[in-house]
Amino acid sequence: MPQSKIAGVGMYVPENIVTNNDLTAYIETSDEWIQERTGIKERRYAHRTNETTTTMAVKAAQIALQRAGIKAQEVDFIIFATLSPDYYFPGCGVLLQREMKMKEIGALDIRNQCSGFVYAVSIADQFIKTGMYKNILVVGSEKHSFGLDFSTRGRNVSVIFGDGAGAVVMQPTEAKGILSTHLHSDGESAEILAMCNPGTHANHWVKVPVATFDDAPRGEMFMSHAMVENAQNYPNMDGPSVFKKAIIKFPEVIMEALEKNNLKTSDINMLIPHQANLRIAQFVQQKLQLRDDQVFNNIDKYGNTTAASIPIALCEAWEAGKIKEGDLVCLAAFGSGFTWGSVIMRW
Ligand code: UT7
């Protein structure tokens, strides 16, 4: 059975840099608070109308394809991870297929938020191992800036997130490549980091303190005027609860990957953690007793780009010469769902 490998990696971030100080024009916050709590200095925001989640993904994908030495028409399958799609449906995968003039190949959108890229790599790995596909394009892309609450009310969420895209091409290899992938979920706390509307929940799970559903005409139930008036059209997060769970699950799922392959933390050449919060990454580093040169972070420049954060970080680490052939590379993510996972590979 062939193994799979990452044959090319690319990234794209919008030109528009938004500093912490820029945010203080709309939100009661400070550069000091944001840097101290998250490590973020700035993030990118996509152009309001000329850039979408898919157009950013196209730019990242073009670089990944070129580095893998293949043309768009040679891609066999697309896996697109995002929580900020261009449309509620259809997914971004088909828009990418259209924009890149690919053949009539399969396009799968996955919704695993911060773990989206890790889930996507795991799916691609299975398809390659079975011999079904040879060139899989895996992308993570987010345009968060379009749907954040830029008032003080939403500040615990809005200051964290940024826009951008990352992509990889996965191919079969005779050498080592991906050693294993590990995926998990626990829906018990699904609503503590969530954007519940628009949705069909009809308050079944979400006990919203306004009489939105009973009063709304049937066709409006998906996203009623009352929801918008009550700012229920934005993501919400119980940050401290997410933080506490993340610092347990990150080390756990990294150790799971190492143990499965009889490896130790000292064998890791590069850990690319999902860029959720620098404090989380530092906690994980300390817990696993990793040196600075074994972990890559770039949250200071881009904030949390959810499904795009790992491929963007992977791309920058690779471009900086911090990942070399034969290196043991570990990707790990934790986020909304909760979902979490890891990928361990020989580069
Ligand atoms: O990638 C998806 C997964 N997400 C994560 O992993 C996020 C995990 N959680 C976190 O990163 C942190 O919880 C946050 C960065 C979101 C928040 O940091 P925190 O240290 O947990 O702060 P907190 O939510 O406990 O809030 C502390 C205080 C509150 O004020 P009071 O009640 O103490 O007066 C907040 O209202 O900080 C206030 N606050 C802010 N102040 C200035 C919250 N957001 C801001 C802000 N600027 N942007």
mmCIF file of C-alpha atoms and ligand atoms in Angstrom:
data_model
loop_
_atom_site.group_PDB
_atom_site.id
_atom_site.type_symbol
_atom_site.label_atom_id
_atom_site.label_comp_id
_atom_site.label_asym_id
_atom_site.label_seq_id
_atom_site.Cartn_x
_atom_site.Cartn_y
_atom_site.Cartn_z
ATOM 1 C CA MET A 1 0.000 0.000 0.000
ATOM 2 C CA PRO A 2 1.472 3.397 -0.934
ATOM 3 C CA GLN A 3 2.015 6.029 1.732
ATOM 4 C CA SER A 4 1.036 9.645 1.124
ATOM 5 C CA LYS A 5 3.253 12.706 1.293
ATOM 6 C CA ILE A 6 2.941 16.444 1.032
ATOM 7 C CA ALA A 7 4.462 17.246 -2.356
ATOM 8 C CA GLY A 8 3.932 21.011 -2.402
ATOM 9 C CA VAL A 9 2.747 23.707 -0.037
ATOM 10 C CA GLY A 10 1.494 27.246 -0.691
ATOM 11 C CA MET A 11 -0.130 30.119 1.142
ATOM 12 C CA TYR A 12 -1.832 33.428 0.528
ATOM 13 C CA VAL A 13 -2.649 36.225 2.936
ATOM 14 C CA PRO A 14 -4.388 39.472 1.976
ATOM 15 C CA GLU A 15 -2.283 42.628 1.708
ATOM 16 C CA ASN A 16 -4.301 44.567 4.253
ATOM 17 C CA ILE A 17 -2.520 44.461 7.627
ATOM 18 C CA VAL A 18 -4.700 45.311 10.648
ATOM 19 C CA THR A 19 -2.771 46.031 13.834
ATOM 20 C CA ASN A 20 -4.089 45.736 17.361
ATOM 21 C CA ASN A 21 -4.083 49.523 17.554
ATOM 22 C CA ASP A 22 -6.239 49.687 14.410
ATOM 23 C CA LEU A 23 -8.911 47.652 16.240
ATOM 24 C CA THR A 24 -9.097 50.173 19.080
ATOM 25 C CA ALA A 25 -10.976 52.468 16.679
ATOM 26 C CA TYR A 26 -14.063 50.199 17.022
ATOM 27 C CA ILE A 27 -13.460 48.075 20.105
ATOM 28 C CA GLU A 28 -12.511 48.814 23.702
ATOM 29 C CA THR A 29 -9.292 46.876 23.714
ATOM 30 C CA SER A 30 -5.552 47.506 23.676
ATOM 31 C CA ASP A 31 -2.401 46.299 21.997
ATOM 32 C CA GLU A 32 -1.127 45.329 25.430
ATOM 33 C CA TRP A 33 -4.182 43.159 26.274
ATOM 34 C CA ILE A 34 -4.156 41.373 22.933
ATOM 35 C CA GLN A 35 -0.411 40.706 22.916
ATOM 36 C CA GLU A 36 -0.302 39.583 26.521
ATOM 37 C CA ARG A 37 -3.308 37.224 26.265
ATOM 38 C CA THR A 38 -2.795 35.882 22.731
ATOM 39 C CA GLY A 39 0.607 36.852 21.296
ATOM 40 C CA ILE A 40 -1.125 38.491 18.308
ATOM 41 C CA LYS A 41 0.362 41.753 16.968
ATOM 42 C CA GLU A 42 -1.514 42.012 13.690
ATOM 43 C CA ARG A 43 -3.713 40.064 11.304
ATOM 44 C CA ARG A 44 -4.779 40.361 7.639
ATOM 45 C CA TYR A 45 -8.264 41.231 6.429
ATOM 46 C CA ALA A 46 -9.380 40.300 2.943
ATOM 47 C CA HIS A 47 -10.687 42.931 0.549
ATOM 48 C CA ARG A 48 -14.387 43.400 1.336
ATOM 49 C CA THR A 49 -15.668 42.610 -2.147
ATOM 50 C CA ASN A 50 -12.775 41.484 -4.352
ATOM 51 C CA GLU A 51 -11.590 38.596 -2.198
ATOM 52 C CA THR A 52 -13.481 35.579 -0.932
ATOM 53 C CA THR A 53 -12.558 32.426 0.929
ATOM 54 C CA THR A 54 -12.355 30.671 -2.444
ATOM 55 C CA THR A 55 -10.312 33.313 -4.290
ATOM 56 C CA MET A 56 -7.726 33.251 -1.491
ATOM 57 C CA ALA A 57 -7.672 29.449 -1.641
ATOM 58 C CA VAL A 58 -7.040 29.592 -5.399
ATOM 59 C CA LYS A 59 -3.929 31.725 -4.841
ATOM 60 C CA ALA A 60 -2.549 29.384 -2.187
ATOM 61 C CA ALA A 61 -3.404 26.351 -4.336
ATOM 62 C CA GLN A 62 -1.606 27.733 -7.402
ATOM 63 C CA ILE A 63 1.639 27.936 -5.424
ATOM 64 C CA ALA A 64 1.183 24.454 -3.933
ATOM 65 C CA LEU A 65 0.518 22.975 -7.390
ATOM 66 C CA GLN A 66 3.527 24.672 -8.896
ATOM 67 C CA ARG A 67 5.773 23.404 -6.087
ATOM 68 C CA ALA A 68 4.385 19.885 -6.533
ATOM 69 C CA GLY A 69 5.121 20.171 -10.256
ATOM 70 C CA ILE A 70 1.571 19.526 -11.446
ATOM 71 C CA LYS A 71 -1.106 21.454 -13.317
ATOM 72 C CA ALA A 72 -4.620 22.152 -12.032
ATOM 73 C CA GLN A 73 -6.004 19.695 -14.614
ATOM 74 C CA GLU A 74 -3.970 16.884 -13.029
ATOM 75 C CA VAL A 75 -5.675 17.199 -9.634
ATOM 76 C CA ASP A 76 -7.869 14.133 -8.897
ATOM 77 C CA PHE A 77 -9.744 15.350 -5.854
ATOM 78 C CA ILE A 78 -10.290 18.511 -3.795
ATOM 79 C CA ILE A 79 -10.732 18.697 -0.041
ATOM 80 C CA PHE A 80 -11.672 22.159 1.198
ATOM 81 C CA ALA A 81 -11.717 23.031 4.904
ATOM 82 C CA THR A 82 -13.401 26.259 5.996
ATOM 83 C CA LEU A 83 -15.911 27.641 8.457
ATOM 84 C CA SER A 84 -16.402 30.834 6.458
ATOM 85 C CA PRO A 85 -17.583 29.596 3.057
ATOM 86 C CA ASP A 86 -18.534 31.897 0.190
ATOM 87 C CA TYR A 87 -22.046 30.417 0.254
ATOM 88 C CA TYR A 88 -24.027 28.507 2.871
ATOM 89 C CA PHE A 89 -24.260 26.004 0.046
ATOM 90 C CA PRO A 90 -22.786 24.836 -2.283
ATOM 91 C CA GLY A 91 -19.379 24.499 -0.672
ATOM 92 C CA CYS A 92 -16.145 26.186 -1.666
ATOM 93 C CA GLY A 93 -14.734 22.987 -3.197
ATOM 94 C CA VAL A 94 -16.852 23.339 -6.331
ATOM 95 C CA LEU A 95 -16.084 27.057 -6.597
ATOM 96 C CA LEU A 96 -12.381 26.233 -6.473
ATOM 97 C CA GLN A 97 -12.859 23.518 -9.103
ATOM 98 C CA ARG A 98 -14.593 26.090 -11.334
ATOM 99 C CA GLU A 99 -12.081 28.883 -10.766
ATOM 100 C CA MET A 100 -9.074 26.643 -11.387
ATOM 101 C CA LYS A 101 -10.679 25.052 -14.463
ATOM 102 C CA MET A 102 -10.121 21.578 -13.089
ATOM 103 C CA LYS A 103 -11.619 18.406 -14.540
ATOM 104 C CA GLU A 104 -14.984 17.146 -13.247
ATOM 105 C CA ILE A 105 -13.322 15.701 -10.178
ATOM 106 C CA GLY A 106 -14.793 15.146 -6.722
ATOM 107 C CA ALA A 107 -14.828 18.121 -4.376
ATOM 108 C CA LEU A 108 -15.393 17.630 -0.674
ATOM 109 C CA ASP A 109 -16.014 20.416 1.824
ATOM 110 C CA ILE A 110 -15.361 19.625 5.432
ATOM 111 C CA ARG A 111 -16.525 21.485 8.510
ATOM 112 C CA ASN A 112 -14.153 20.829 11.338
ATOM 113 C CA GLN A 113 -13.180 24.410 12.098
ATOM 114 C CA CYS A 114 -9.692 24.717 13.661
ATOM 115 C CA SER A 115 -9.080 20.993 13.126
ATOM 116 C CA GLY A 116 -10.305 21.215 9.543
ATOM 117 C CA PHE A 117 -6.910 20.984 7.901
ATOM 118 C CA VAL A 118 -5.804 18.022 10.029
ATOM 119 C CA TYR A 119 -9.055 16.227 9.217
ATOM 120 C CA ALA A 120 -8.590 17.068 5.526
ATOM 121 C CA VAL A 121 -5.037 15.685 5.439
ATOM 122 C CA SER A 122 -6.241 12.524 7.145
ATOM 123 C CA ILE A 123 -8.990 12.037 4.525
ATOM 124 C CA ALA A 124 -6.524 12.637 1.672
ATOM 125 C CA ASP A 125 -4.108 10.164 3.259
ATOM 126 C CA GLN A 126 -6.778 7.430 3.230
ATOM 127 C CA PHE A 127 -7.699 8.046 -0.431
ATOM 128 C CA ILE A 128 -4.046 7.870 -1.470
ATOM 129 C CA LYS A 129 -3.303 4.761 0.592
ATOM 130 C CA THR A 130 -6.176 2.899 -1.062
ATOM 131 C CA GLY A 131 -4.859 3.929 -4.484
ATOM 132 C CA MET A 132 -8.053 5.810 -5.375
ATOM 133 C CA TYR A 133 -6.375 9.180 -6.067
ATOM 134 C CA LYS A 134 -2.840 10.350 -6.918
ATOM 135 C CA ASN A 135 -2.989 14.164 -6.714
ATOM 136 C CA ILE A 136 -5.197 15.568 -3.986
ATOM 137 C CA LEU A 137 -5.449 19.283 -3.367
ATOM 138 C CA VAL A 138 -6.102 20.030 0.301
ATOM 139 C CA VAL A 139 -6.900 23.618 1.258
ATOM 140 C CA GLY A 140 -7.808 25.556 4.355
ATOM 141 C CA SER A 141 -9.094 29.086 3.815
ATOM 142 C CA GLU A 142 -10.977 31.615 5.913
ATOM 143 C CA LYS A 143 -12.472 35.055 5.471
ATOM 144 C CA HIS A 144 -13.316 35.720 9.109
ATOM 145 C CA SER A 145 -13.320 39.498 8.809
ATOM 146 C CA PHE A 146 -16.671 39.329 7.055
ATOM 147 C CA GLY A 147 -18.557 37.898 10.033
ATOM 148 C CA LEU A 148 -17.121 39.226 13.279
ATOM 149 C CA ASP A 149 -18.753 41.530 15.810
ATOM 150 C CA PHE A 150 -16.588 44.653 15.578
ATOM 151 C CA SER A 151 -18.028 46.181 18.728
ATOM 152 C CA THR A 152 -16.807 45.842 22.299
ATOM 153 C CA ARG A 153 -19.487 43.157 22.854
ATOM 154 C CA GLY A 154 -17.643 40.712 20.581
ATOM 155 C CA ARG A 155 -14.084 41.662 21.477
ATOM 156 C CA ASN A 156 -13.004 38.336 22.999
ATOM 157 C CA VAL A 157 -13.575 36.729 19.571
ATOM 158 C CA SER A 158 -12.999 39.516 17.058
ATOM 159 C CA VAL A 159 -9.458 40.463 18.072
ATOM 160 C CA ILE A 160 -8.238 36.898 17.621
ATOM 161 C CA PHE A 161 -9.252 36.008 14.091
ATOM 162 C CA GLY A 162 -7.644 36.841 10.756
ATOM 163 C CA ASP A 163 -8.030 35.934 7.085
ATOM 164 C CA GLY A 164 -5.834 33.820 4.823
ATOM 165 C CA ALA A 165 -5.410 30.539 2.991
ATOM 166 C CA GLY A 166 -2.996 27.624 2.847
ATOM 167 C CA ALA A 167 -2.874 24.617 0.542
ATOM 168 C CA VAL A 168 -0.972 21.405 0.006
ATOM 169 C CA VAL A 169 -0.811 18.820 -2.754
ATOM 170 C CA MET A 170 -0.738 15.249 -1.495
ATOM 171 C CA GLN A 171 0.664 12.409 -3.585
ATOM 172 C CA PRO A 172 1.687 8.754 -3.163
ATOM 173 C CA THR A 173 5.269 8.013 -2.143
ATOM 174 C CA GLU A 174 7.470 4.956 -1.843
ATOM 175 C CA ALA A 175 9.328 6.626 1.001
ATOM 176 C CA LYS A 176 7.853 7.316 4.415
ATOM 177 C CA GLY A 177 5.524 10.357 4.129
ATOM 178 C CA ILE A 178 2.564 10.404 6.500
ATOM 179 C CA LEU A 179 3.039 7.889 9.297
ATOM 180 C CA SER A 180 -0.354 8.224 10.966
ATOM 181 C CA THR A 181 -3.260 10.584 11.614
ATOM 182 C CA HIS A 182 -5.430 10.787 14.730
ATOM 183 C CA LEU A 183 -8.888 12.387 14.838
ATOM 184 C CA HIS A 184 -11.180 13.057 17.799
ATOM 185 C CA SER A 185 -14.368 14.843 18.785
ATOM 186 C CA ASP A 186 -16.435 15.570 21.868
ATOM 187 C CA GLY A 187 -19.722 17.338 21.155
ATOM 188 C CA GLU A 188 -20.571 17.848 24.821
ATOM 189 C CA SER A 189 -19.512 21.511 24.626
ATOM 190 C CA ALA A 190 -20.497 22.140 21.010
ATOM 191 C CA GLU A 191 -22.082 25.529 21.738
ATOM 192 C CA ILE A 192 -19.260 27.098 23.746
ATOM 193 C CA LEU A 193 -17.316 27.949 20.595
ATOM 194 C CA ALA A 194 -19.949 28.219 17.914
ATOM 195 C CA MET A 195 -21.849 30.262 15.413
ATOM 196 C CA CYS A 196 -25.321 28.787 15.789
ATOM 197 C CA ASN A 197 -27.093 30.957 13.214
ATOM 198 C CA PRO A 198 -28.085 30.609 10.502
ATOM 199 C CA GLY A 199 -29.196 27.105 11.377
ATOM 200 C CA THR A 200 -32.202 24.821 11.760
ATOM 201 C CA HIS A 201 -31.822 24.285 15.497
ATOM 202 C CA ALA A 202 -35.039 26.234 16.321
ATOM 203 C CA ASN A 203 -33.588 26.757 19.808
ATOM 204 C CA HIS A 204 -33.656 22.989 20.352
ATOM 205 C CA TRP A 205 -30.095 23.082 21.625
ATOM 206 C CA VAL A 206 -29.419 26.765 21.978
ATOM 207 C CA LYS A 207 -31.497 28.435 24.646
ATOM 208 C CA VAL A 208 -31.500 31.947 23.224
ATOM 209 C CA PRO A 209 -32.950 34.581 25.565
ATOM 210 C CA VAL A 210 -35.233 36.106 22.935
ATOM 211 C CA ALA A 211 -38.450 34.773 21.486
ATOM 212 C CA THR A 212 -36.994 34.519 18.016
ATOM 213 C CA PHE A 213 -38.355 31.230 16.751
ATOM 214 C CA ASP A 214 -41.889 31.171 18.123
ATOM 215 C CA ASP A 215 -42.550 34.621 16.760
ATOM 216 C CA ALA A 216 -40.708 34.405 13.470
ATOM 217 C CA PRO A 217 -42.542 33.532 10.269
ATOM 218 C CA ARG A 218 -41.527 30.036 9.138
ATOM 219 C CA GLY A 219 -39.294 31.198 6.309
ATOM 220 C CA GLU A 220 -37.409 33.538 8.612
ATOM 221 C CA MET A 221 -36.531 30.913 11.217
ATOM 222 C CA PHE A 222 -33.182 30.183 9.632
ATOM 223 C CA MET A 223 -31.967 33.703 10.444
ATOM 224 C CA SER A 224 -34.631 36.018 11.792
ATOM 225 C CA HIS A 225 -34.500 39.791 12.133
ATOM 226 C CA ALA A 226 -34.615 39.346 15.909
ATOM 227 C CA MET A 227 -31.446 37.243 15.783
ATOM 228 C CA VAL A 228 -29.606 39.951 13.924
ATOM 229 C CA GLU A 229 -30.930 42.627 16.298
ATOM 230 C CA ASN A 230 -29.651 40.546 19.208
ATOM 231 C CA ALA A 231 -26.240 39.967 17.594
ATOM 232 C CA GLN A 232 -26.862 36.223 17.345
ATOM 233 C CA ASN A 233 -25.424 36.200 13.857
ATOM 234 C CA TYR A 234 -21.876 36.230 15.245
ATOM 235 C CA PRO A 235 -19.606 33.521 16.607
ATOM 236 C CA ASN A 236 -19.480 33.234 20.372
ATOM 237 C CA MET A 237 -16.814 31.692 22.557
ATOM 238 C CA ASP A 238 -16.276 30.885 26.209
ATOM 239 C CA GLY A 239 -12.549 31.505 25.840
ATOM 240 C CA PRO A 240 -11.307 30.258 29.227
ATOM 241 C CA SER A 241 -13.187 26.914 28.857
ATOM 242 C CA VAL A 242 -11.757 26.399 25.367
ATOM 243 C CA PHE A 243 -8.289 27.281 26.634
ATOM 244 C CA LYS A 244 -8.472 24.752 29.499
ATOM 245 C CA LYS A 245 -9.542 21.932 27.203
ATOM 246 C CA ALA A 246 -7.017 22.856 24.491
ATOM 247 C CA ILE A 247 -4.010 22.615 26.764
ATOM 248 C CA ILE A 248 -5.020 19.066 27.713
ATOM 249 C CA LYS A 249 -5.971 17.797 24.254
ATOM 250 C CA PHE A 250 -3.017 19.238 22.279
ATOM 251 C CA PRO A 251 -0.322 17.336 24.219
ATOM 252 C CA GLU A 252 -2.540 14.235 24.402
ATOM 253 C CA VAL A 253 -3.047 13.958 20.648
ATOM 254 C CA ILE A 254 0.629 14.694 19.906
ATOM 255 C CA MET A 255 1.683 11.949 22.335
ATOM 256 C CA GLU A 256 -0.870 9.599 20.726
ATOM 257 C CA ALA A 257 0.815 10.141 17.347
ATOM 258 C CA LEU A 258 4.310 9.640 18.767
ATOM 259 C CA GLU A 259 3.394 6.514 20.736
ATOM 260 C CA LYS A 260 1.657 4.946 17.741
ATOM 261 C CA ASN A 261 4.980 5.199 15.865
ATOM 262 C CA ASN A 262 7.300 4.382 18.772
ATOM 263 C CA LEU A 263 8.718 7.885 18.746
ATOM 264 C CA LYS A 264 9.598 10.363 21.495
ATOM 265 C CA THR A 265 9.081 14.117 21.783
ATOM 266 C CA SER A 266 12.820 14.548 21.238
ATOM 267 C CA ASP A 267 12.401 12.943 17.783
ATOM 268 C CA ILE A 268 10.168 15.808 16.595
ATOM 269 C CA ASN A 269 12.007 18.181 14.254
ATOM 270 C CA MET A 270 9.049 20.515 13.811
ATOM 271 C CA LEU A 271 5.710 20.786 15.553
ATOM 272 C CA ILE A 272 3.196 22.992 13.757
ATOM 273 C CA PRO A 273 0.385 23.646 16.208
ATOM 274 C CA HIS A 274 -2.860 25.258 15.078
ATOM 275 C CA GLN A 275 -2.310 28.959 15.758
ATOM 276 C CA ALA A 276 -5.102 29.600 18.275
ATOM 277 C CA ASN A 277 -3.210 31.457 20.953
ATOM 278 C CA LEU A 278 0.531 31.766 21.563
ATOM 279 C CA ARG A 279 -0.057 30.988 25.235
ATOM 280 C CA ILE A 280 -1.602 27.638 24.294
ATOM 281 C CA ALA A 281 1.346 26.809 22.001
ATOM 282 C CA GLN A 282 3.828 27.792 24.730
ATOM 283 C CA PHE A 283 2.006 25.670 27.271
ATOM 284 C CA VAL A 284 2.136 22.670 24.923
ATOM 285 C CA GLN A 285 5.819 23.266 24.208
ATOM 286 C CA GLN A 286 6.598 23.391 27.910
ATOM 287 C CA LYS A 287 4.502 20.331 28.729
ATOM 288 C CA LEU A 288 6.243 18.274 26.007
ATOM 289 C CA GLN A 289 9.626 19.819 26.845
ATOM 290 C CA LEU A 290 10.276 20.897 23.288
ATOM 291 C CA ARG A 291 13.014 23.374 22.383
ATOM 292 C CA ASP A 292 12.130 26.627 20.603
ATOM 293 C CA ASP A 293 13.525 25.292 17.327
ATOM 294 C CA GLN A 294 11.107 22.324 17.476
ATOM 295 C CA VAL A 295 7.953 24.487 17.357
ATOM 296 C CA PHE A 296 6.821 27.000 14.734
ATOM 297 C CA ASN A 297 4.481 29.891 15.544
ATOM 298 C CA ASN A 298 3.390 32.824 13.403
ATOM 299 C CA ILE A 299 0.204 33.888 15.187
ATOM 300 C CA ASP A 300 1.845 37.272 15.892
ATOM 301 C CA LYS A 301 1.464 38.159 12.171
ATOM 302 C CA TYR A 302 -1.814 36.526 11.181
ATOM 303 C CA GLY A 303 -3.932 35.876 14.284
ATOM 304 C CA ASN A 304 -6.027 32.725 14.272
ATOM 305 C CA THR A 305 -6.911 31.769 10.696
ATOM 306 C CA THR A 306 -8.753 28.592 11.755
ATOM 307 C CA ALA A 307 -8.555 25.956 8.966
ATOM 308 C CA ALA A 308 -5.824 27.971 7.214
ATOM 309 C CA SER A 309 -3.508 28.353 10.198
ATOM 310 C CA ILE A 310 -1.635 25.049 9.925
ATOM 311 C CA PRO A 311 -0.970 25.156 6.157
ATOM 312 C CA ILE A 312 0.087 28.825 6.412
ATOM 313 C CA ALA A 313 2.484 28.007 9.259
ATOM 314 C CA LEU A 314 3.719 24.881 7.469
ATOM 315 C CA CYS A 315 4.375 26.927 4.340
ATOM 316 C CA GLU A 316 6.287 29.642 6.182
ATOM 317 C CA ALA A 317 8.338 27.116 8.153
ATOM 318 C CA TRP A 318 9.218 25.271 4.940
ATOM 319 C CA GLU A 319 10.065 28.482 3.060
ATOM 320 C CA ALA A 320 12.333 29.537 5.936
ATOM 321 C CA GLY A 321 14.256 26.255 5.573
ATOM 322 C CA LYS A 322 13.057 25.032 8.969
ATOM 323 C CA ILE A 323 11.652 21.801 7.528
ATOM 324 C CA LYS A 324 14.067 19.623 5.596
ATOM 325 C CA GLU A 325 13.845 16.298 3.836
ATOM 326 C CA GLY A 326 13.618 13.439 6.304
ATOM 327 C CA ASP A 327 12.474 15.651 9.184
ATOM 328 C CA LEU A 328 9.800 14.396 11.541
ATOM 329 C CA VAL A 329 6.950 16.910 11.313
ATOM 330 C CA CYS A 330 3.882 16.896 13.528
ATOM 331 C CA LEU A 331 0.692 18.905 12.898
ATOM 332 C CA ALA A 332 -1.788 19.275 15.750
ATOM 333 C CA ALA A 333 -5.070 21.127 16.163
ATOM 334 C CA PHE A 334 -7.866 21.686 18.621
ATOM 335 C CA GLY A 335 -10.994 23.792 18.255
ATOM 336 C CA SER A 336 -14.738 24.193 17.950
ATOM 337 C CA GLY A 337 -16.781 21.040 18.218
ATOM 338 C CA PHE A 338 -14.748 20.197 20.151
ATOM 339 C CA THR A 339 -12.657 18.492 17.508
ATOM 340 C CA TRP A 340 -8.957 17.812 17.634
ATOM 341 C CA GLY A 341 -6.346 15.755 15.849
ATOM 342 C CA SER A 342 -2.768 15.240 14.764
ATOM 343 C CA VAL A 343 -0.738 14.198 11.737
ATOM 344 C CA ILE A 344 2.790 12.850 11.983
ATOM 345 C CA MET A 345 5.007 12.533 8.922
ATOM 346 C CA ARG A 346 8.520 12.186 7.541
ATOM 347 C CA TRP A 347 9.068 15.168 5.235
HETATM 348 O O1 UT7 B 1 -8.963 28.342 17.483
HETATM 349 C C1 UT7 B 1 -10.169 28.042 18.144
HETATM 350 C C2 UT7 B 1 -9.926 27.710 19.541
HETATM 351 N N1 UT7 B 1 -9.950 28.900 20.331
HETATM 352 C C3 UT7 B 1 -9.073 29.027 21.319
HETATM 353 O O2 UT7 B 1 -8.259 28.157 21.490
HETATM 354 C C4 UT7 B 1 -9.220 30.224 22.242
HETATM 355 C C5 UT7 B 1 -8.891 29.841 23.644
HETATM 356 N N2 UT7 B 1 -9.072 30.926 24.578
HETATM 357 C C6 UT7 B 1 -8.293 32.027 24.577
HETATM 358 O O3 UT7 B 1 -7.400 32.137 23.767
HETATM 359 C C7 UT7 B 1 -8.504 33.052 25.639
HETATM 360 O O4 UT7 B 1 -9.510 32.608 26.529
HETATM 361 C C8 UT7 B 1 -8.906 34.452 25.091
HETATM 362 C C9 UT7 B 1 -7.721 35.091 24.412
HETATM 363 C C10 UT7 B 1 -10.075 34.321 24.152
HETATM 364 C C11 UT7 B 1 -9.337 35.375 26.229
HETATM 365 O O5 UT7 B 1 -8.292 35.486 27.178
HETATM 366 P P1 UT7 B 1 -8.589 35.220 28.713
HETATM 367 O O6 UT7 B 1 -7.324 35.469 29.396
HETATM 368 O O7 UT7 B 1 -9.186 33.860 28.848
HETATM 369 O O8 UT7 B 1 -9.633 36.373 29.060
HETATM 370 P P2 UT7 B 1 -11.122 36.256 29.599
HETATM 371 O O9 UT7 B 1 -12.037 35.813 28.517
HETATM 372 O O10 UT7 B 1 -11.125 35.482 30.881
HETATM 373 O O11 UT7 B 1 -11.431 37.770 29.906
HETATM 374 C C12 UT7 B 1 -10.689 38.510 30.902
HETATM 375 C C13 UT7 B 1 -11.122 39.957 30.861
HETATM 376 C C14 UT7 B 1 -12.631 40.132 30.910
HETATM 377 O O12 UT7 B 1 -12.896 41.305 31.676
HETATM 378 P P3 UT7 B 1 -13.308 41.196 33.230
HETATM 379 O O13 UT7 B 1 -14.557 40.389 33.238
HETATM 380 O O14 UT7 B 1 -12.158 40.519 33.894
HETATM 381 O O15 UT7 B 1 -13.473 42.615 33.603
HETATM 382 C C15 UT7 B 1 -13.001 40.385 29.480
HETATM 383 O O16 UT7 B 1 -14.173 41.164 29.348
HETATM 384 O O17 UT7 B 1 -10.699 40.557 29.645
HETATM 385 C C16 UT7 B 1 -11.814 41.179 28.993
HETATM 386 N N3 UT7 B 1 -11.610 41.090 27.553
HETATM 387 C C17 UT7 B 1 -10.909 42.009 26.858
HETATM 388 N N4 UT7 B 1 -10.300 43.139 27.251
HETATM 389 C C18 UT7 B 1 -9.676 43.845 26.290
HETATM 390 C C19 UT7 B 1 -12.015 40.125 26.688
HETATM 391 N N5 UT7 B 1 -11.606 40.410 25.457
HETATM 392 C C20 UT7 B 1 -10.912 41.570 25.530
HETATM 393 C C21 UT7 B 1 -10.246 42.361 24.595
HETATM 394 N N6 UT7 B 1 -9.639 43.481 25.026
HETATM 395 N N7 UT7 B 1 -10.169 42.017 23.288
#
